[in-house]
Tab-separated table of C-alpha atoms in Angstrom:
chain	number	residue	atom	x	y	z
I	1	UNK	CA	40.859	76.805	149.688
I	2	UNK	CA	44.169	77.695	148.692
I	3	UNK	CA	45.495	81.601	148.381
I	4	UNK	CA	45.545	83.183	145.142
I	5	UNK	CA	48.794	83.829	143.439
I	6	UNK	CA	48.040	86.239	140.908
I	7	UNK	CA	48.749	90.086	142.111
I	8	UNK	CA	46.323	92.553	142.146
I	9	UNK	CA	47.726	96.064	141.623
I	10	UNK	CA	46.530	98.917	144.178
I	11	UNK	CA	44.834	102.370	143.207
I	12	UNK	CA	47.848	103.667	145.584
I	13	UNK	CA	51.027	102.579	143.461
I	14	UNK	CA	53.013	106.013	142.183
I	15	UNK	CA	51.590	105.583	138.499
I	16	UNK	CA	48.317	104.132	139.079
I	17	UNK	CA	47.459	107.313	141.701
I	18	UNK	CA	49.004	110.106	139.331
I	19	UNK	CA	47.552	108.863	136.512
I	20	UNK	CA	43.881	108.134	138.574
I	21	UNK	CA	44.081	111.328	139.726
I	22	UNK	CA	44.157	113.093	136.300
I	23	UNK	CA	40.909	110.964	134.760
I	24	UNK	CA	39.534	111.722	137.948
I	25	UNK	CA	39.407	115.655	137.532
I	26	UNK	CA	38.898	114.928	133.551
I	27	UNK	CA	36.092	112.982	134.472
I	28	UNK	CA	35.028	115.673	136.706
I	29	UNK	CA	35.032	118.264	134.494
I	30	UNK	CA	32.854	116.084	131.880
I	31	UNK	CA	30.119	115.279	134.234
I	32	UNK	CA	29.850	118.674	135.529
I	33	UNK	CA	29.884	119.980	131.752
I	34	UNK	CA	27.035	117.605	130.533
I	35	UNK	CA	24.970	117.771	133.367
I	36	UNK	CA	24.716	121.511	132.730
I	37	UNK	CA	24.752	121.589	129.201
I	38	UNK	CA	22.397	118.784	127.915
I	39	UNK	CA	21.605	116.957	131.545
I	40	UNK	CA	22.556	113.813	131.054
I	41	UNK	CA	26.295	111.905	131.645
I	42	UNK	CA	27.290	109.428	128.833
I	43	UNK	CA	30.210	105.955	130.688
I	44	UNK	CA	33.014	107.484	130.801
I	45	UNK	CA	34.783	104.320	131.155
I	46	UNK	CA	35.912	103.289	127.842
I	47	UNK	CA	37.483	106.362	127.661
I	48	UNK	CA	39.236	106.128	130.846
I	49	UNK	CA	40.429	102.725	129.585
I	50	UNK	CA	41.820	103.524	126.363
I	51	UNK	CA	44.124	106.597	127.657
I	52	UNK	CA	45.749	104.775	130.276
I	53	UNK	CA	46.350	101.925	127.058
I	54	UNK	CA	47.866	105.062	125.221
I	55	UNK	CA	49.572	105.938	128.074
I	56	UNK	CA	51.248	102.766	128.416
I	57	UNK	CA	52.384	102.673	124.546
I	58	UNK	CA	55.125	105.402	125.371
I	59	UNK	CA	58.574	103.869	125.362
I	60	UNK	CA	59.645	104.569	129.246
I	61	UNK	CA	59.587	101.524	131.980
I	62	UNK	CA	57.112	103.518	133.928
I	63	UNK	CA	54.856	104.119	131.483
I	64	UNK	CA	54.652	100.185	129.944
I	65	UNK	CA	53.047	99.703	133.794
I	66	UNK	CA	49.915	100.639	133.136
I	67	UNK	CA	49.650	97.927	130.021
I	68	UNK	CA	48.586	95.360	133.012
I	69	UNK	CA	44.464	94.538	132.668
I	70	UNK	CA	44.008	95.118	136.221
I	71	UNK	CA	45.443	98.415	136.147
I	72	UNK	CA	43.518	99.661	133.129
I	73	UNK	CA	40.381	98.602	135.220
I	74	UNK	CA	41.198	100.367	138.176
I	75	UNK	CA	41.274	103.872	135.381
I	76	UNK	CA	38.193	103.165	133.967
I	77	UNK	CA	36.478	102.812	137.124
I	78	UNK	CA	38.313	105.923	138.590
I	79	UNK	CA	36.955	108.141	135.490
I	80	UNK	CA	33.450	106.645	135.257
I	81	UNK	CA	33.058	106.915	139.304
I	82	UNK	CA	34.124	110.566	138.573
I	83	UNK	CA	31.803	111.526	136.160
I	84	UNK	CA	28.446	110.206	137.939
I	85	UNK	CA	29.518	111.013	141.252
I	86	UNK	CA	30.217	114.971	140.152
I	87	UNK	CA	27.506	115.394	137.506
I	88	UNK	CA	24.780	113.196	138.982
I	89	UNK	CA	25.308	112.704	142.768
I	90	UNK	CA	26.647	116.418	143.720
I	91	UNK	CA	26.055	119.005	140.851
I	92	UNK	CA	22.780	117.895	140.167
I	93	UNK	CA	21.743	117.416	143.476
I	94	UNK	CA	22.569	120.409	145.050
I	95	UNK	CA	20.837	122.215	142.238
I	96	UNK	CA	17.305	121.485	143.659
I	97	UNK	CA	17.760	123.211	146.868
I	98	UNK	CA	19.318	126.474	144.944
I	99	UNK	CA	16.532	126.706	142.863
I	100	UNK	CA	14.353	126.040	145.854
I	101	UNK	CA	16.590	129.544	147.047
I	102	UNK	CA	18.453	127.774	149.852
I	103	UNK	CA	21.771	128.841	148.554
I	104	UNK	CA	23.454	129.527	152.110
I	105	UNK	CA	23.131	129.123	155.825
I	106	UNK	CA	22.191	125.534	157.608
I	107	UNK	CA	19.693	124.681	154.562
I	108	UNK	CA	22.510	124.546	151.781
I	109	UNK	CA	25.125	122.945	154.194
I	110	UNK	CA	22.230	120.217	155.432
I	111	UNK	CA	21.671	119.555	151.654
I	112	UNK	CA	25.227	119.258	150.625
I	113	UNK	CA	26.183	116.686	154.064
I	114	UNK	CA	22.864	114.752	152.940
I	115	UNK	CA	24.177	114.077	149.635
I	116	UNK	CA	27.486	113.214	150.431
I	117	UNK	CA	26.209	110.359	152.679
I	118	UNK	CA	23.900	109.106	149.966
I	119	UNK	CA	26.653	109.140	147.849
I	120	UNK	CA	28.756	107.476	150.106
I	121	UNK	CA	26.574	104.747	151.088
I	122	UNK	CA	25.413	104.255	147.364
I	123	UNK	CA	28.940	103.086	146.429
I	124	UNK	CA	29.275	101.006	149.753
I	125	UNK	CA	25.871	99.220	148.913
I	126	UNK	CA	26.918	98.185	145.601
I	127	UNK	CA	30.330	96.895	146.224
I	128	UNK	CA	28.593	95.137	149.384
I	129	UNK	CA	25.962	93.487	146.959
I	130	UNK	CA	27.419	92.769	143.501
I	131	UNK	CA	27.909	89.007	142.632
I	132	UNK	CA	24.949	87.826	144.993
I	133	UNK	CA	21.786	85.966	144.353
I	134	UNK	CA	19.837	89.659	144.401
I	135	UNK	CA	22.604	90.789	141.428
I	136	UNK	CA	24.611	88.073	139.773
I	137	UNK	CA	27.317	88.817	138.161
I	138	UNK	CA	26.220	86.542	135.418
I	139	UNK	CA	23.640	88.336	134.473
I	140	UNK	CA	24.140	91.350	131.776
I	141	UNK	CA	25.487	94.265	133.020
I	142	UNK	CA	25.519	95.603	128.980
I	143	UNK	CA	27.983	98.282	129.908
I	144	UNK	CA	30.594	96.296	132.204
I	145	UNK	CA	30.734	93.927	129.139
I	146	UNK	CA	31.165	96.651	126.522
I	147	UNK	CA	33.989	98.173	128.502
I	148	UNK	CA	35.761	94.752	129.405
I	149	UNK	CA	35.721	93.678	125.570
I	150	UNK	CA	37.152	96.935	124.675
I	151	UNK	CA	39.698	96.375	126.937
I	152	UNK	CA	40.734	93.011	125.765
I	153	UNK	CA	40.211	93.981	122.290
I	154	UNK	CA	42.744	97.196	122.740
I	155	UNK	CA	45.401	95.021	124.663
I	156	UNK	CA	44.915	92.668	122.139
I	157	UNK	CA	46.378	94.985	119.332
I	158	UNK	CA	45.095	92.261	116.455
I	159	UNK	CA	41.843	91.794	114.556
I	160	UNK	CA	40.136	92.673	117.735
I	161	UNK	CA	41.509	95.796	118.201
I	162	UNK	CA	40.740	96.360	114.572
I	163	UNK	CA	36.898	95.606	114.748
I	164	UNK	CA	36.724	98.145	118.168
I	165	UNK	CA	38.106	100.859	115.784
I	166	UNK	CA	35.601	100.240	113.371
I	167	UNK	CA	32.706	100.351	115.909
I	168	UNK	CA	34.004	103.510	117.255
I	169	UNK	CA	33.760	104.723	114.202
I	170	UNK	CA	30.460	103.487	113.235
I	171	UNK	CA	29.306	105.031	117.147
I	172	UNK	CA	31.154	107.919	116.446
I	173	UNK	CA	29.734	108.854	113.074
I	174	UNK	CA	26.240	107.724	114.177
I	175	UNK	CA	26.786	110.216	117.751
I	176	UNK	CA	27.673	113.181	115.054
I	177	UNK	CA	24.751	112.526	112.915
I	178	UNK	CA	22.458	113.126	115.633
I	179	UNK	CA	21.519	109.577	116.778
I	180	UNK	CA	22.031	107.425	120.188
I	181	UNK	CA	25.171	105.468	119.043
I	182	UNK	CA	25.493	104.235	122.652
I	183	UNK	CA	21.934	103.067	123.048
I	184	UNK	CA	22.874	101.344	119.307
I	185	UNK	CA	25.780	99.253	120.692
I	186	UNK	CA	23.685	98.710	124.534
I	187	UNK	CA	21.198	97.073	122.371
I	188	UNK	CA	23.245	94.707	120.869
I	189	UNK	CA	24.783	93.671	124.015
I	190	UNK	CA	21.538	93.563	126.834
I	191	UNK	CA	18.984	90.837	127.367
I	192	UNK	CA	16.372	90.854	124.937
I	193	UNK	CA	13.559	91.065	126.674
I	194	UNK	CA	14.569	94.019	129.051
I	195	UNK	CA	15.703	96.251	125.511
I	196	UNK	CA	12.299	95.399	123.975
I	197	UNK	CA	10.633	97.265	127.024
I	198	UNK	CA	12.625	99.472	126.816
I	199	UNK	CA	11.519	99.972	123.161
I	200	UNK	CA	8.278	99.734	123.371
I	201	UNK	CA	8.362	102.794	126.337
I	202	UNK	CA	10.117	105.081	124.112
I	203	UNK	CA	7.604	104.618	121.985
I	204	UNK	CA	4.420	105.144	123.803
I	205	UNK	CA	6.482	108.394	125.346
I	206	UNK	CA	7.135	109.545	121.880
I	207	UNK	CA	4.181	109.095	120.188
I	208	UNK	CA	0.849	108.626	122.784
I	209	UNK	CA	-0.008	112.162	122.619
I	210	UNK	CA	-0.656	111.678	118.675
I	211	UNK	CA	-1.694	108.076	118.376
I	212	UNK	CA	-3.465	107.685	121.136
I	213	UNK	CA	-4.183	111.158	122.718
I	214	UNK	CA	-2.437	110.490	126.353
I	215	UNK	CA	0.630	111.671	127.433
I	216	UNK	CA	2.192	109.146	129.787
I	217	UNK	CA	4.842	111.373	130.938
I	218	UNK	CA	1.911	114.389	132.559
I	219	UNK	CA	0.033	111.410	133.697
I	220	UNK	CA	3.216	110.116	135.933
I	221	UNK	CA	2.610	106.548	134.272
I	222	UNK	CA	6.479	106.231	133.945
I	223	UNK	CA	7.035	106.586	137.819
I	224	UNK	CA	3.969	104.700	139.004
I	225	UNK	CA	4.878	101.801	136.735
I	226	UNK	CA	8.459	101.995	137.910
I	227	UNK	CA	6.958	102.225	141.544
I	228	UNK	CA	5.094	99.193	140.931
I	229	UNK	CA	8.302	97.212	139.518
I	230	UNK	CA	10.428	98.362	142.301
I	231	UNK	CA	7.589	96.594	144.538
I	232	UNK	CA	7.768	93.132	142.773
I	233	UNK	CA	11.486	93.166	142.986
I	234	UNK	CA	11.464	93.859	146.632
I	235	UNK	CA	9.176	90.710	147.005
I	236	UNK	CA	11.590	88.865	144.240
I	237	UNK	CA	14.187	89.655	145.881
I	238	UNK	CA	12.368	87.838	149.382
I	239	UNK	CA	10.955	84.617	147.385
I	240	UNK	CA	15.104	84.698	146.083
I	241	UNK	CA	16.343	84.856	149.067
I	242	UNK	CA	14.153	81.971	150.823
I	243	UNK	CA	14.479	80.018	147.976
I	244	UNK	CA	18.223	80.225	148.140
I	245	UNK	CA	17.983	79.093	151.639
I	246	UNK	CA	15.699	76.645	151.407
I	247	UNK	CA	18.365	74.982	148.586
I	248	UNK	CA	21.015	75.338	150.620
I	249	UNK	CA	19.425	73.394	153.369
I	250	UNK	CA	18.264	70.360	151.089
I	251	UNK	CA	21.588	69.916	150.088
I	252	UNK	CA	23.148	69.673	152.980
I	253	UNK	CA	21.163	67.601	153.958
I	254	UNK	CA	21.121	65.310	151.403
I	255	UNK	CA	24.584	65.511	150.796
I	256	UNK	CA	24.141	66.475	147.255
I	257	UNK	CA	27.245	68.017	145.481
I	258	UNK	CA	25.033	70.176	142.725
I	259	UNK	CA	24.529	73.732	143.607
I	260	UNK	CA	22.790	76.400	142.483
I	261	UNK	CA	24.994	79.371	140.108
I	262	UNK	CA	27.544	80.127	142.910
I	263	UNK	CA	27.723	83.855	144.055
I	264	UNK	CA	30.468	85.403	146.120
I	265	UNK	CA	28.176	87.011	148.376
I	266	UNK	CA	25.610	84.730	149.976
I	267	UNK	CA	21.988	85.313	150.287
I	268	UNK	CA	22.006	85.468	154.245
I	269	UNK	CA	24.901	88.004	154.161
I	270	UNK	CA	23.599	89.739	151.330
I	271	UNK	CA	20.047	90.307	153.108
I	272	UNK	CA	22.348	91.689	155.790
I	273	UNK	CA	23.937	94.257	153.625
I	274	UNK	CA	20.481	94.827	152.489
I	275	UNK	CA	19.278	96.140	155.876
I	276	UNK	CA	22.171	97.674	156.640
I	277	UNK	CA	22.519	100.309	153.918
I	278	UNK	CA	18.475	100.952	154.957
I	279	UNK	CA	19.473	102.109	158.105
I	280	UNK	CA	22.556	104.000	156.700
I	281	UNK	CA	20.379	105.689	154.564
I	282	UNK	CA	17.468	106.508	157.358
I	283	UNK	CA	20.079	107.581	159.403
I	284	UNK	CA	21.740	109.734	156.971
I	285	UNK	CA	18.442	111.459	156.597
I	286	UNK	CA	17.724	111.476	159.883
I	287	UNK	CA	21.076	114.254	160.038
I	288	UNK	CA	20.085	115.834	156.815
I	289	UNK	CA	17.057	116.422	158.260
I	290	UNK	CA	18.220	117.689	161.605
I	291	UNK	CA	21.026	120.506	160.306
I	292	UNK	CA	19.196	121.448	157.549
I	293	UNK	CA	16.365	122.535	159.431
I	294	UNK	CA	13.559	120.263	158.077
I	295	UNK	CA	12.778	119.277	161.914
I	296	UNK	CA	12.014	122.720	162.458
I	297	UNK	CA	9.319	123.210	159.663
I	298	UNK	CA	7.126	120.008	161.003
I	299	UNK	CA	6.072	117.893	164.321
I	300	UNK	CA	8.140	115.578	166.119
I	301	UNK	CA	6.103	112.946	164.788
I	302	UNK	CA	5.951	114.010	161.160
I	303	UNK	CA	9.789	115.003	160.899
I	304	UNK	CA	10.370	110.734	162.188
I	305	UNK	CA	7.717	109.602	159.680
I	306	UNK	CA	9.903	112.230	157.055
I	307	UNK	CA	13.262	110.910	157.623
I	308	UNK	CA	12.222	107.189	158.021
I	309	UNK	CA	10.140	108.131	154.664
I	310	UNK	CA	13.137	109.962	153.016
I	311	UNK	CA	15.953	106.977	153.620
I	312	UNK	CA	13.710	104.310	152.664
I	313	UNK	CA	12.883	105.927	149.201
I	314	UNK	CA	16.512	106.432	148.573
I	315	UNK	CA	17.242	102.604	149.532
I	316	UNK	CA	14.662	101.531	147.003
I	317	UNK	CA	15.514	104.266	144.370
I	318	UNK	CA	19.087	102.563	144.641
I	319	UNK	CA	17.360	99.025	144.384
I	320	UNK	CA	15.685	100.056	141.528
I	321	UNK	CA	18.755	101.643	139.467
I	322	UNK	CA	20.749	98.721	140.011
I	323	UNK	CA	18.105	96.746	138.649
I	324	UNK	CA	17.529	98.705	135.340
I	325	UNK	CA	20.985	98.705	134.918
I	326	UNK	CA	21.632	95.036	135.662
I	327	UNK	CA	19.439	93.846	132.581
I	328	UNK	CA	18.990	97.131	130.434
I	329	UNK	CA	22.355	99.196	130.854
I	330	UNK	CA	20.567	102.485	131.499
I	331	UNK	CA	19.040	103.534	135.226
I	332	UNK	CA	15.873	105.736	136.084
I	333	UNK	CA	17.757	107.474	138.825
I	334	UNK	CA	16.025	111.228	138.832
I	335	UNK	CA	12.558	109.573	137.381
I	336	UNK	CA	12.159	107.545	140.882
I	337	UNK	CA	13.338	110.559	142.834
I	338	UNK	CA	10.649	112.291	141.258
I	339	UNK	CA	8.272	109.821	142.115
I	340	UNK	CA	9.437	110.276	146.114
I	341	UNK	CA	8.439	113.752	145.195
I	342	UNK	CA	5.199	113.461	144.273
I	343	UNK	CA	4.327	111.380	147.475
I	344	UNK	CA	6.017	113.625	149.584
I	345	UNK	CA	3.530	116.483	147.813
I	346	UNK	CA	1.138	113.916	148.753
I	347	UNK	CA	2.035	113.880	152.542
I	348	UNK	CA	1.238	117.712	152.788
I	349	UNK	CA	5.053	118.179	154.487
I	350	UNK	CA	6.347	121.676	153.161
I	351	UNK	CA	7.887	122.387	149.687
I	352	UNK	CA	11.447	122.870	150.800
I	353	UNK	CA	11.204	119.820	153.091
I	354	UNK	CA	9.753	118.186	149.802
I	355	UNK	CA	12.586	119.640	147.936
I	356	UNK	CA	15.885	118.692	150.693
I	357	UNK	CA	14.412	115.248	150.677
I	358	UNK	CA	14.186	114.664	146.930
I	359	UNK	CA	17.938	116.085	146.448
I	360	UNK	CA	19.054	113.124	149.173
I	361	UNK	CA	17.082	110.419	147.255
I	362	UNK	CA	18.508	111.938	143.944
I	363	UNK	CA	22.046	111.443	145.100
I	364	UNK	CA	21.304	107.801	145.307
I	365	UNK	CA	21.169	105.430	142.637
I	366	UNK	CA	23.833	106.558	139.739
I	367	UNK	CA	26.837	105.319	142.117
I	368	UNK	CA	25.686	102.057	142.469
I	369	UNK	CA	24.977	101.344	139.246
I	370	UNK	CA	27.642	102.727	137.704
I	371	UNK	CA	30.138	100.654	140.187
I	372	UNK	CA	28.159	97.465	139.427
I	373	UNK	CA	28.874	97.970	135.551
I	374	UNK	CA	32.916	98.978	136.612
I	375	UNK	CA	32.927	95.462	139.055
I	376	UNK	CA	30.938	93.189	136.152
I	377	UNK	CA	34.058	94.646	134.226
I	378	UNK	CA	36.848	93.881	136.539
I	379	UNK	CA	34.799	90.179	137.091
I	380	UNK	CA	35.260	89.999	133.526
I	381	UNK	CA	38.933	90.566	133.113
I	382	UNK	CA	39.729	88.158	136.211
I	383	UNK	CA	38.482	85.175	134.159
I	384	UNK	CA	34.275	85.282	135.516
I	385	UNK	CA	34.853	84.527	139.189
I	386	UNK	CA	36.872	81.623	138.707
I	387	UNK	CA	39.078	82.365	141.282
I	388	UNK	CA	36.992	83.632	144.469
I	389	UNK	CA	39.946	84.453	146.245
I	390	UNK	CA	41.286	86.959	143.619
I	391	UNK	CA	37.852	87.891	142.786
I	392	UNK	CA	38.109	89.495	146.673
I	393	UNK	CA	40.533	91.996	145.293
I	394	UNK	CA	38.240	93.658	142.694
I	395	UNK	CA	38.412	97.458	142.530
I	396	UNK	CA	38.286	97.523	146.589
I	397	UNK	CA	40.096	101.024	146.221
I	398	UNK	CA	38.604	102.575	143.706
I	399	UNK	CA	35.235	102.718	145.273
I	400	UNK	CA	36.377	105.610	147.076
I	401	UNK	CA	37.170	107.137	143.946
């Protein structure tokens, strides 16, 4: 296969880091502020997108830089990564072991390490994953497509550009009048099916108590059904993978030139990325565990069956995310670390073991989907993976934000 000619611009070139840098703290600063305020963090990334397209409107050389597609990417993915990773992964986080009243010694600092690895290995395991057979870039993605048309549509300065301003609007006014504008414009853009669900479970949330006299939500119906879908996609994703194989196989045997929907990451290496990031998150429990003093509070025996415990529910909450956010556009991530909660309750381990495990499993599953949606984005822009050797150059800096 022959190299790719097209240049990929670097998070590291003077303008690119000054100007990543500055949506960075601003990004910051607005998931911090949310989380606190109203505890939840809205995609930063359209925003991120259309200041560095201001930016680049000023008259100076430098400036008319940053009017390159690939370079307004990288922004938008700096900002979004930003404002999950502060609000969602840290802030949030490390506020269930200081309400637990582990606010210093080895507790706080076990806590804070702990989440930092999740985090870490959250935005490894998506980059290492995206555009396989587990989580095509084909499919949906609603926000990676939002942002990418925006971007086009800005560059674009002509009717385009013109019918963004008017939907910005329409969101903006809807946002001030007290209603979802972003779940408004997610629904036009998601699959179908995965929306209607989504519908239908605002529904029963809002209105069981009255029509039915149930409320789901005290009843943990929510997390056991999401429990039970993370379940079936772990065998999905098994049946995928040997039916991937077992295609690959027959036509190489046969000779066949037809393939299935080509990925760049293959099912075999993609299993293998799989089982890595499980044992990067049982290990990173393992030394959560072990500084924050959780080994101390239980047997040998039961701190191994906590750790082992701990990193497999924050594999599968990240599993899980992804996979809410790869057909819906929104991701359970604190609902499922709930869930590990409960269980852990359930395993009679104490409540601040309970409570440092839950704030490691809550750190994972915001970065990788968030990523995912900034990498269906960037596939976007770079023409939909027609070019795998280009497509190898996707945001490979910014996922260390």
């Amino acid at each position: 296969m022959s190299e790719s000619t097209e240049y990929h611009p670097g998070l590291y070139e003077p303008i690119v880091l000054v100007i990543g840098l500055a949506l960075a703290l601003f990004g910051a600063i607005i998931g911090m502020e949310l989380i606190c305020r109203v505890g939840i963090n809205p995609n930063t990334s359209i925003i991120g997108a259309l200041i560095a397209i201001a930016f680049s409107t000023i008259p100076v050389q430098f400036a008319r830089r940053m009017r390159n597609v690939h370079r307004v990417n990288l922004m938008q993915t700096v900002i979004s990564g930003a404002t999950f990773q502060a609000g969602n992964v840290f802030l949030l986080t490390i506020a269930v072991p200081y309400l637990l009243g582990l606010t210093e010694g080895t507790y706080f600092y076990g806590v804070v390490l702990g989440v930092l690895i999740a985090g870490v290995v959250d935005i490894l395991f998506a980059y290492w994953i995206f555009d396989s057979p587990f989580y095509p870039a084909r499919n949906p993605w609603p926000p990676g497509i939002a942002t990418a048309e925006a971007i086009k549509a800005a560059l674009s300065r002509g009717k385009r550009a013109l019918l963004l301003l008017y939907g910005m609007i329409f969101g903006g006014a809807l946002t001030y009048l007290g209603y979802p504008g972003d779940v408004v414009g997610i629904t036009l853009i998601t699959q179908i099916v995965a929306i209607t669900s989504f519908g239908i479970g605002l529904i029963l949330r809002a209105y069981g108590p009255t029509l039915v006299g149930i409320d789901f939500y005290k009843i943990y119906a929510p997390q056991g059904i999401m429990v039970g879908a993370g379940i079936a996609a772990l065998i999905q994703f098994l049946l995928l993978y040997f039916r991937v194989r077992r295609k690959h196989s027959t036509q190489g045997t046969s000779g066949a030139t037809t393939s299935i929907p080509p990925t760049l990451v293959g099912a075999s290496e993609a299993l293998r990325k799989l089982l890595m990031a499980l044992i990067l998150f049982i290990a990173g429990a393992l030394v959560a565990g072990l500084i924050s003093g959780v080994s101390e509070m239980m047997s040998p025996s039961m701190f191994v069956l906590w750790f082992v415990y701990i990193g497999f529910q924050a594999w599968f909450t990240t599993l899980i995310c992804a996979l809410s956010g790869m057909y819906a556009g929104w991701f359970p991530a604190f609902a499922t670390a709930l869930a590990s909660l409960v269980i852990s309750l359930l395993f009679g381990w104490p409540p601040l073991a309970a409570g440092i495990g839950v704030a490691y499993v809550a750190a994972t599953g915001p970065g990788m989907a968030d990523l995912n949606y900034d990498l269906k984005t960037g596939w976007i822009l770079r023409g939909e993976g027609k070019d795998p050797n280009f497509e190898r150059s996707r945001e490979e800096m910014a996922i260390l934000r």
